[in-house]
Tab-separated table of C-alpha atoms in Angstrom:
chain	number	residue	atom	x	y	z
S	1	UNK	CA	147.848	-70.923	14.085
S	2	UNK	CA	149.505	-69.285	17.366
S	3	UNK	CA	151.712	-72.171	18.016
S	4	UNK	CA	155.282	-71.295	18.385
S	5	UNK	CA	156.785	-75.165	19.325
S	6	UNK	CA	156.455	-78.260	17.881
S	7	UNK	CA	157.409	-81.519	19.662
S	8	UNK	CA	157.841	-85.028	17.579
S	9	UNK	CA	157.798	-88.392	18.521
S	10	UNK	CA	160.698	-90.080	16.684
S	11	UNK	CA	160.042	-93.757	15.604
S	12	UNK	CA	156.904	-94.058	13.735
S	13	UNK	CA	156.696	-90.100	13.400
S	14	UNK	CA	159.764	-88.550	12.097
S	15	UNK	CA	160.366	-92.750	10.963
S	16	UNK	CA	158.783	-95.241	9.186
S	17	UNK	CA	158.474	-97.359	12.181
S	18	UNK	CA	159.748	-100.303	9.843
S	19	UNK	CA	163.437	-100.797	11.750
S	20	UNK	CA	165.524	-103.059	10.251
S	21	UNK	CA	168.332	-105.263	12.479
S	22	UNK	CA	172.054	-103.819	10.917
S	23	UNK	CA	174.157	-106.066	13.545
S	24	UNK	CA	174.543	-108.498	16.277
S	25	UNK	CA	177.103	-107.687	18.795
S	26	UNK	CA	178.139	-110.947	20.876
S	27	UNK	CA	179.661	-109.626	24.298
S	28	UNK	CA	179.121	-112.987	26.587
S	29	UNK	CA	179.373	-116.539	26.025
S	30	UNK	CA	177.122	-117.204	23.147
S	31	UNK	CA	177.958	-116.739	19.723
S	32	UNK	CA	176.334	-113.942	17.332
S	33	UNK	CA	173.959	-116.511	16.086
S	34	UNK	CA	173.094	-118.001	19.245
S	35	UNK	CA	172.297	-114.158	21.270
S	36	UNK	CA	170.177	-113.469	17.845
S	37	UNK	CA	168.166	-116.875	18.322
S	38	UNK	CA	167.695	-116.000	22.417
S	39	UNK	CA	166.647	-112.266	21.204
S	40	UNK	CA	164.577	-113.714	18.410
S	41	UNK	CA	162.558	-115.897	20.819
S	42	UNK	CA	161.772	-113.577	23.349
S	43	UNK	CA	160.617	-110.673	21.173
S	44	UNK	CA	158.548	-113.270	18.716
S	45	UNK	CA	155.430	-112.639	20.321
S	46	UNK	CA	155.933	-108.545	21.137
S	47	UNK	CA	153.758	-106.298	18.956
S	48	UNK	CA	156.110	-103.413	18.418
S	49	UNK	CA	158.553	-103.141	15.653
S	50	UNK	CA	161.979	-102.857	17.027
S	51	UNK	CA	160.585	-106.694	17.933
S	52	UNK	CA	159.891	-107.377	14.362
S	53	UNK	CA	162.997	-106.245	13.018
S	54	UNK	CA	164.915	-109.035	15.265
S	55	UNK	CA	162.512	-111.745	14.780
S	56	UNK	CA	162.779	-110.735	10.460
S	57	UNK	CA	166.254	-110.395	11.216
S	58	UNK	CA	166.779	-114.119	12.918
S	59	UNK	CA	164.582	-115.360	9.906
S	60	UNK	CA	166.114	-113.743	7.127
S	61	UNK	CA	169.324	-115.254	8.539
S	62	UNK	CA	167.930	-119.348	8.712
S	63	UNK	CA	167.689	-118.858	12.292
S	64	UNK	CA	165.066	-120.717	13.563
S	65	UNK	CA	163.648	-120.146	17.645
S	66	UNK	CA	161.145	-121.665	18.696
S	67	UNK	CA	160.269	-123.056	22.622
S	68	UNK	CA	162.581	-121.189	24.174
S	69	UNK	CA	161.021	-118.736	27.158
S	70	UNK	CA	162.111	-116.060	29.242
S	71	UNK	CA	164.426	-118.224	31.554
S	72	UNK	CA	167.392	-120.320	29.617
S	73	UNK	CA	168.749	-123.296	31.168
S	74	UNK	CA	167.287	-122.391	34.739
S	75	UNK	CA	169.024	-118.624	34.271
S	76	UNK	CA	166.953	-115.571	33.899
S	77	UNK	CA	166.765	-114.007	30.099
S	78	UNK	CA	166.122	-110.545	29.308
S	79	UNK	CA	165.761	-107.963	26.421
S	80	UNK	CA	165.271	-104.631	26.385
S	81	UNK	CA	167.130	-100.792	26.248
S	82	UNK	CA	169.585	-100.177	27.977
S	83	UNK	CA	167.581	-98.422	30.830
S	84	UNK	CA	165.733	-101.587	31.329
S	85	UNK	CA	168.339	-103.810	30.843
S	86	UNK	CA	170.746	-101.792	33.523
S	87	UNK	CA	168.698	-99.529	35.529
S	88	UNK	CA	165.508	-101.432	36.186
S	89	UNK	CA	167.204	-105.114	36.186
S	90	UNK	CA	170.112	-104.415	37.749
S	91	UNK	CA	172.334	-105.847	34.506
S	92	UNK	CA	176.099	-104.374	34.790
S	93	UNK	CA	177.410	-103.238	31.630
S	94	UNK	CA	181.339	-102.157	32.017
S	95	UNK	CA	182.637	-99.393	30.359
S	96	UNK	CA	184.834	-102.072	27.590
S	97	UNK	CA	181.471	-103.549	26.793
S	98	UNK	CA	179.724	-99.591	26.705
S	99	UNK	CA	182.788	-98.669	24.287
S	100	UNK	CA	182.419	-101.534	22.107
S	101	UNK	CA	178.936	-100.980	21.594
S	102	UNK	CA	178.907	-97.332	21.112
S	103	UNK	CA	182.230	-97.913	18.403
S	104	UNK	CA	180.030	-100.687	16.838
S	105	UNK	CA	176.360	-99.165	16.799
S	106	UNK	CA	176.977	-96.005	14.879
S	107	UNK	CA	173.555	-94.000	14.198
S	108	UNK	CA	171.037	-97.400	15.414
S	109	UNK	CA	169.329	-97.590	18.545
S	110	UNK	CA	170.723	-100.968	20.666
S	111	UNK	CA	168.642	-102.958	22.563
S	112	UNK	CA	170.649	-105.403	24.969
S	113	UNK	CA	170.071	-108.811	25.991
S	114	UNK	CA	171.541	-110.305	29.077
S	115	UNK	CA	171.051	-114.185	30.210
S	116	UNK	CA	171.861	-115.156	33.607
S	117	UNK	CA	172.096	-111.354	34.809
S	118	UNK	CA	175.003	-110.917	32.798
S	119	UNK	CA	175.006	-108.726	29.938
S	120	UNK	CA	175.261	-111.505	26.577
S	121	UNK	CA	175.169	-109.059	23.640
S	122	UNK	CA	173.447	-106.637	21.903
S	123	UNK	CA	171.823	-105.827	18.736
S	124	UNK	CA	171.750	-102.760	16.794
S	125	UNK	CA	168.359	-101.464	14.560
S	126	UNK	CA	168.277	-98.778	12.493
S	127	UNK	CA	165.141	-96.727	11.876
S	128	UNK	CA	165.750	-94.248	8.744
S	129	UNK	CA	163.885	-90.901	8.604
S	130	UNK	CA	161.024	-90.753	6.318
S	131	UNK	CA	162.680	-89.300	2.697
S	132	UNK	CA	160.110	-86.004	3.121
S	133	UNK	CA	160.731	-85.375	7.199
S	134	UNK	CA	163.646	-83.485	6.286
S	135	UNK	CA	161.493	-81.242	3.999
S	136	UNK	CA	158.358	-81.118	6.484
S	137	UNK	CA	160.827	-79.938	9.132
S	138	UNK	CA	162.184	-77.087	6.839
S	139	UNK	CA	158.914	-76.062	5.760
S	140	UNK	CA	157.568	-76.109	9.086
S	141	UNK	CA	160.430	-73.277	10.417
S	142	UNK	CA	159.375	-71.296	7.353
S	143	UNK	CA	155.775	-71.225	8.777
S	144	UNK	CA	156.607	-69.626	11.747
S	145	UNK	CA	157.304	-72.362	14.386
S	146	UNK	CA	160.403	-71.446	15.916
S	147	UNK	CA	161.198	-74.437	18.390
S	148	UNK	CA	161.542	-77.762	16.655
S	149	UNK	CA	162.043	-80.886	19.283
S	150	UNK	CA	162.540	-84.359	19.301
S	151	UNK	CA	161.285	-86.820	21.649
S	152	UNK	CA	163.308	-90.704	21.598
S	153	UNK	CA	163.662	-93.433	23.561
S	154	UNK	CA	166.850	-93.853	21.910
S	155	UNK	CA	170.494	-93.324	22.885
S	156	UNK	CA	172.291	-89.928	22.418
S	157	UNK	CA	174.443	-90.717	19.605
S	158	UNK	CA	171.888	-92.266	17.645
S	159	UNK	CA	169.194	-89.431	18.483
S	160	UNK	CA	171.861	-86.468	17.696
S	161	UNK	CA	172.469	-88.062	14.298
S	162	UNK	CA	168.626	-88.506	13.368
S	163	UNK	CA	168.181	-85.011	14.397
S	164	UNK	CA	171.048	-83.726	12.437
S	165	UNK	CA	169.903	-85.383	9.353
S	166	UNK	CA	166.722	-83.633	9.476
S	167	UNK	CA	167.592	-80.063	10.839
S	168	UNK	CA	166.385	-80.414	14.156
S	169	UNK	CA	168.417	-78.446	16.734
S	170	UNK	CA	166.483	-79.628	19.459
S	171	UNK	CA	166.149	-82.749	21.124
S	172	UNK	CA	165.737	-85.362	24.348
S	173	UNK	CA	167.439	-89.322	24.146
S	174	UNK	CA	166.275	-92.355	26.172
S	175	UNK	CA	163.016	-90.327	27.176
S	176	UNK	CA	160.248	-92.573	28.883
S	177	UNK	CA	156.873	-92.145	27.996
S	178	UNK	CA	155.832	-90.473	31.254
S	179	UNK	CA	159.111	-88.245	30.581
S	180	UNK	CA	156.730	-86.870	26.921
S	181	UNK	CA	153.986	-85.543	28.889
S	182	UNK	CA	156.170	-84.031	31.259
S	183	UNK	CA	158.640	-82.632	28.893
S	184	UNK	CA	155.174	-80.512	27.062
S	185	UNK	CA	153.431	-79.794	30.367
S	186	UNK	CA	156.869	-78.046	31.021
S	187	UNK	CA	156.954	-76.299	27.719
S	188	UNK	CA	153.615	-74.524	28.624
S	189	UNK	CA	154.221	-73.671	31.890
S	190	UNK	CA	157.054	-71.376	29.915
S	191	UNK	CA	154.763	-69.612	28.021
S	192	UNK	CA	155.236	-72.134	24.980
S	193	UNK	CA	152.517	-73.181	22.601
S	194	UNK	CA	152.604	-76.379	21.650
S	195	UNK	CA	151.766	-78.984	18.698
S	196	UNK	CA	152.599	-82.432	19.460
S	197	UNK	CA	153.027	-84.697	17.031
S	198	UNK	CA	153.127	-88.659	17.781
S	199	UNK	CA	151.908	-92.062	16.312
S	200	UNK	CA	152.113	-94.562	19.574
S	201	UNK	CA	150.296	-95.953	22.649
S	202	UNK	CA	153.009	-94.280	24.547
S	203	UNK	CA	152.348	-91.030	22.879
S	204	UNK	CA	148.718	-90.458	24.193
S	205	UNK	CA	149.622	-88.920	27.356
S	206	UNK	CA	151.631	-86.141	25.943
S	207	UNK	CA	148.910	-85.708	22.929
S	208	UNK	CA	146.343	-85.154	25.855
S	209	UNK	CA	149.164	-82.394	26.878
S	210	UNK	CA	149.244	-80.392	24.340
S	211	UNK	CA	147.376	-77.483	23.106
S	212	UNK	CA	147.152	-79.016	20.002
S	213	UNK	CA	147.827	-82.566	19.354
S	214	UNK	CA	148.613	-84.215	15.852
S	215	UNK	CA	148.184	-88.078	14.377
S	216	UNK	CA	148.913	-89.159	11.071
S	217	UNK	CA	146.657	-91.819	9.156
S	218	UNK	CA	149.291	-94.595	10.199
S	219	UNK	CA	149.330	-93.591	13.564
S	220	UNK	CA	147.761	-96.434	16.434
S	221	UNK	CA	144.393	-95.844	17.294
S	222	UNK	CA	144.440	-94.422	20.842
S	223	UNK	CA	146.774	-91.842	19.477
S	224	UNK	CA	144.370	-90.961	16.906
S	225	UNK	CA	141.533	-91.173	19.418
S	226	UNK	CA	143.273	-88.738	21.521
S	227	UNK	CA	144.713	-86.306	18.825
S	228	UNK	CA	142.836	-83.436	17.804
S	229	UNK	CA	143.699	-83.456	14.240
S	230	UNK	CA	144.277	-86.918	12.336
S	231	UNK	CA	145.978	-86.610	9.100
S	232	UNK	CA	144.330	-87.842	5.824
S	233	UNK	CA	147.616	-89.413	4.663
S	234	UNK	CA	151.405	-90.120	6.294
S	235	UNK	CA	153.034	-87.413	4.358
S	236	UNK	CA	154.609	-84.694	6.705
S	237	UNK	CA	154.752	-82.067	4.563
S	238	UNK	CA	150.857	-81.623	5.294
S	239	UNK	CA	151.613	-80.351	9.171
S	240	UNK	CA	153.084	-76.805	7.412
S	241	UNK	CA	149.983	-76.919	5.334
S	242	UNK	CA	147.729	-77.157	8.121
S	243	UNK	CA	149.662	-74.927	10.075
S	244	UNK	CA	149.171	-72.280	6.870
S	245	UNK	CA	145.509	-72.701	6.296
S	246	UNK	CA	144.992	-72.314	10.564
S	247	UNK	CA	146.597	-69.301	9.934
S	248	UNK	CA	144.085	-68.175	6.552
S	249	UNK	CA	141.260	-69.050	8.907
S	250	UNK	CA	141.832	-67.031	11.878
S	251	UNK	CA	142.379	-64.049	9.296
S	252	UNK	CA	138.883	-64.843	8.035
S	253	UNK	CA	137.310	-65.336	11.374
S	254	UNK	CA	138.792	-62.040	12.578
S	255	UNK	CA	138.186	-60.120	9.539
S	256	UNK	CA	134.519	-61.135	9.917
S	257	UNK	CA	134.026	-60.210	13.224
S	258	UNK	CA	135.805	-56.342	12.687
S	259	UNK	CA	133.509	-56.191	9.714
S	260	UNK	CA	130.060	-57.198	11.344
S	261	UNK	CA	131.216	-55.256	14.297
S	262	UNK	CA	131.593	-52.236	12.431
S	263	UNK	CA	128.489	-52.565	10.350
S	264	UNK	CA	126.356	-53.487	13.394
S	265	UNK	CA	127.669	-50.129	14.792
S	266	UNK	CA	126.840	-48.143	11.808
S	267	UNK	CA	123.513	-49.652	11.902
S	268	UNK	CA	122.511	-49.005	15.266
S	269	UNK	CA	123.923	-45.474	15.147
S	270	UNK	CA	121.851	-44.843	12.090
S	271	UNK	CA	118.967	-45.890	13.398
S	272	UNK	CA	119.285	-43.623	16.919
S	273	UNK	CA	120.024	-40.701	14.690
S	274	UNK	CA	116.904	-41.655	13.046
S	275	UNK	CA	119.229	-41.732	9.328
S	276	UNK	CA	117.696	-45.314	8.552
S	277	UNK	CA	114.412	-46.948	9.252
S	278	UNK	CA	113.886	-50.542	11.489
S	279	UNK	CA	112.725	-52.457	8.361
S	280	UNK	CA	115.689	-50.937	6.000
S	281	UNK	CA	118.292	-51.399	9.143
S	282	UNK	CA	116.992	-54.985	9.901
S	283	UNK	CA	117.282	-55.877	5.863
S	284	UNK	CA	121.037	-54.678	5.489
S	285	UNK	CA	121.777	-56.209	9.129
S	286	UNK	CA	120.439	-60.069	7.191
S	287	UNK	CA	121.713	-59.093	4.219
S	288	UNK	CA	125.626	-58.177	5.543
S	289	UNK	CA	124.607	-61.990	7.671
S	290	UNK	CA	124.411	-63.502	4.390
S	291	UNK	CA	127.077	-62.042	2.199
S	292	UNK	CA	129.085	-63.094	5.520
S	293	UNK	CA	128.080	-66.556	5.245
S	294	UNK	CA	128.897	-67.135	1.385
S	295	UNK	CA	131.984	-65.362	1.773
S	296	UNK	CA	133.218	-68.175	5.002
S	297	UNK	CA	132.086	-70.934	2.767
S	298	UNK	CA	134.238	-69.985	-0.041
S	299	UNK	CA	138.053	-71.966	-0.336
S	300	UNK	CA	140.872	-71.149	1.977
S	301	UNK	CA	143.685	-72.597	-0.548
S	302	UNK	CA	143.947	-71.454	-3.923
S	303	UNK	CA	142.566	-74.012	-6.126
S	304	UNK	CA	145.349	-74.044	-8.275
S	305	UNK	CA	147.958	-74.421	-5.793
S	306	UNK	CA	145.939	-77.135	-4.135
S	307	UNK	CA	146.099	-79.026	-7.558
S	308	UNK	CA	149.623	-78.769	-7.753
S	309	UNK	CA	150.213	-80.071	-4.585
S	310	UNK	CA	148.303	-83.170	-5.130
């Protein structure tokens, strides 16, 4: 209810995590088909769904790979982004190949794929939005939460556009996964509370962050584990309708306590001024108890309104 920032995970969160392969883009000397098959067999056996998408992609295309590891021909193979690819592997990619990737790519993320520690091509997956994130994010400003942000491990371009589509002002490309919990820690040491909202393995640091952390039913089940609140169902719009009835329910809470506080007092006055007797003051005191109790257990929603949002 006092949050005032909310921080998303992209793919899986603000996504369906279902990607789908739009391209191959052959840079070295294999052809598009034959950097697909390579990319195919080395992700084949990688539970995560950019992996998927190539392996469906290879298939759906009669590309068969099968038996072929991470070293080709005696030369070292490897896929990944392009931090990996470049940064931790040492991989150069020149500025013709960056440009013709970037020109290419549009709004997917790449992942690249170099054989023999040169870079061999690359191959572009798009992730759409889910069709109510746009919705859940506008809903979410009219609630009250002020700072909207965007955590991807995706590049710029790609990241900007995503964030564009869905009215998000603010956001970080090619973040790590140590980079998440960071990134919230640093929002609360500025005075920032925070909701973090993520579906991955790679999300449970930064859900242990956060003052309050968020899962959806579809999330993994260490982020779940880890979140405070797991959604019933994978609809977004339900964060601005938690967000509303945390709101209802501090009102209640403090409402209650300013009315037994006041009552208490009126009480005990009365009964040092000698205007109301033990027995009568101790059967109002269980009495005001009571009506308190029936009056927390009633609905915070309108029943009505809850219908219509079903």
């Amino acid at each position: 209810a006092l949050a005032d920032s909310i921080v998303f995970d992209k793919t899986g969160t603000l996504t369906n995590a279902e990607p789908v392969l739009e391209k191959v883009i052959a840079l070295g000397d294999y052809s598009e088909a034959e950097t697909l098959k390579i990319a195919a067999c080395l992700e084949e056996h990688f539970p995560h769904s950019v992996a998927r998408a190539i392996v469906k992609g290879a298939a759906d295309r009669d590309i068969v790979a099968h038996g072929i590891s991470t070293t080709l021909h005696g030369k070292r193979a490897i896929i990944g982004s392009r931090h990996f690819v470049c940064e931790d592997e040492g991989i150069e990619i020149t500025d013709e190949q960056q440009a013709e990737i970037d020109e290419k790519s549009g709004a997917c993320s790449v992942v690249y794929l170099a054989v023999g520690n040169k870079l061999t091509g690359a191959l572009c997956i798009s992730d759409p939005p889910r069709p109510e994130a746009e919705e859940a994010v506008k809903q979410l400003k009219e609630a009250g939460i002020t700072n909207i942000i965007m955590l991807t491990g995706d590049s710029a371009k790609a990241a900007e556009i995503t964030a564009q589509k869905l009215g998000i002002s603010d956001f970080r490309a090619q973040v790590l996964p140590e980079d998440k919990h960071g990134y919230v820690q640093q929002l609360k040491e500025h005075g920032h509370r925070v909701i973090m909202v993520g579906d991955g393995i790679n999300d449970a640091p930064a859900l242990a962050a956060a003052n309050v952390s968020v899962a959806m039913s579809d999330a993994s089940d260490i982020a779940k584990e880890t979140a405070d609140i797991t959604v019933r169902g994978a609809d977004l719009t339900q964060l601005a309708a938690i967000r509303q009835l945390s709101e209802k329910l501090i009102h209640r809470i403090n409402s209650n306590y300013r009315f037994i506080l006041l009552f208490n007092s009126v009480l005990l006055l009365s009964g040092a001024f000698g205007l109301l007797q033990p027995s009568a003051s101790a059967l109002l005191h269980n009495a005001s108890t009571m009506a308190i109790c029936a009056k927390s257990m009633t609905p915070l929603e309108d029943k009505k309104r809850k219908k219509k949002n079903k």
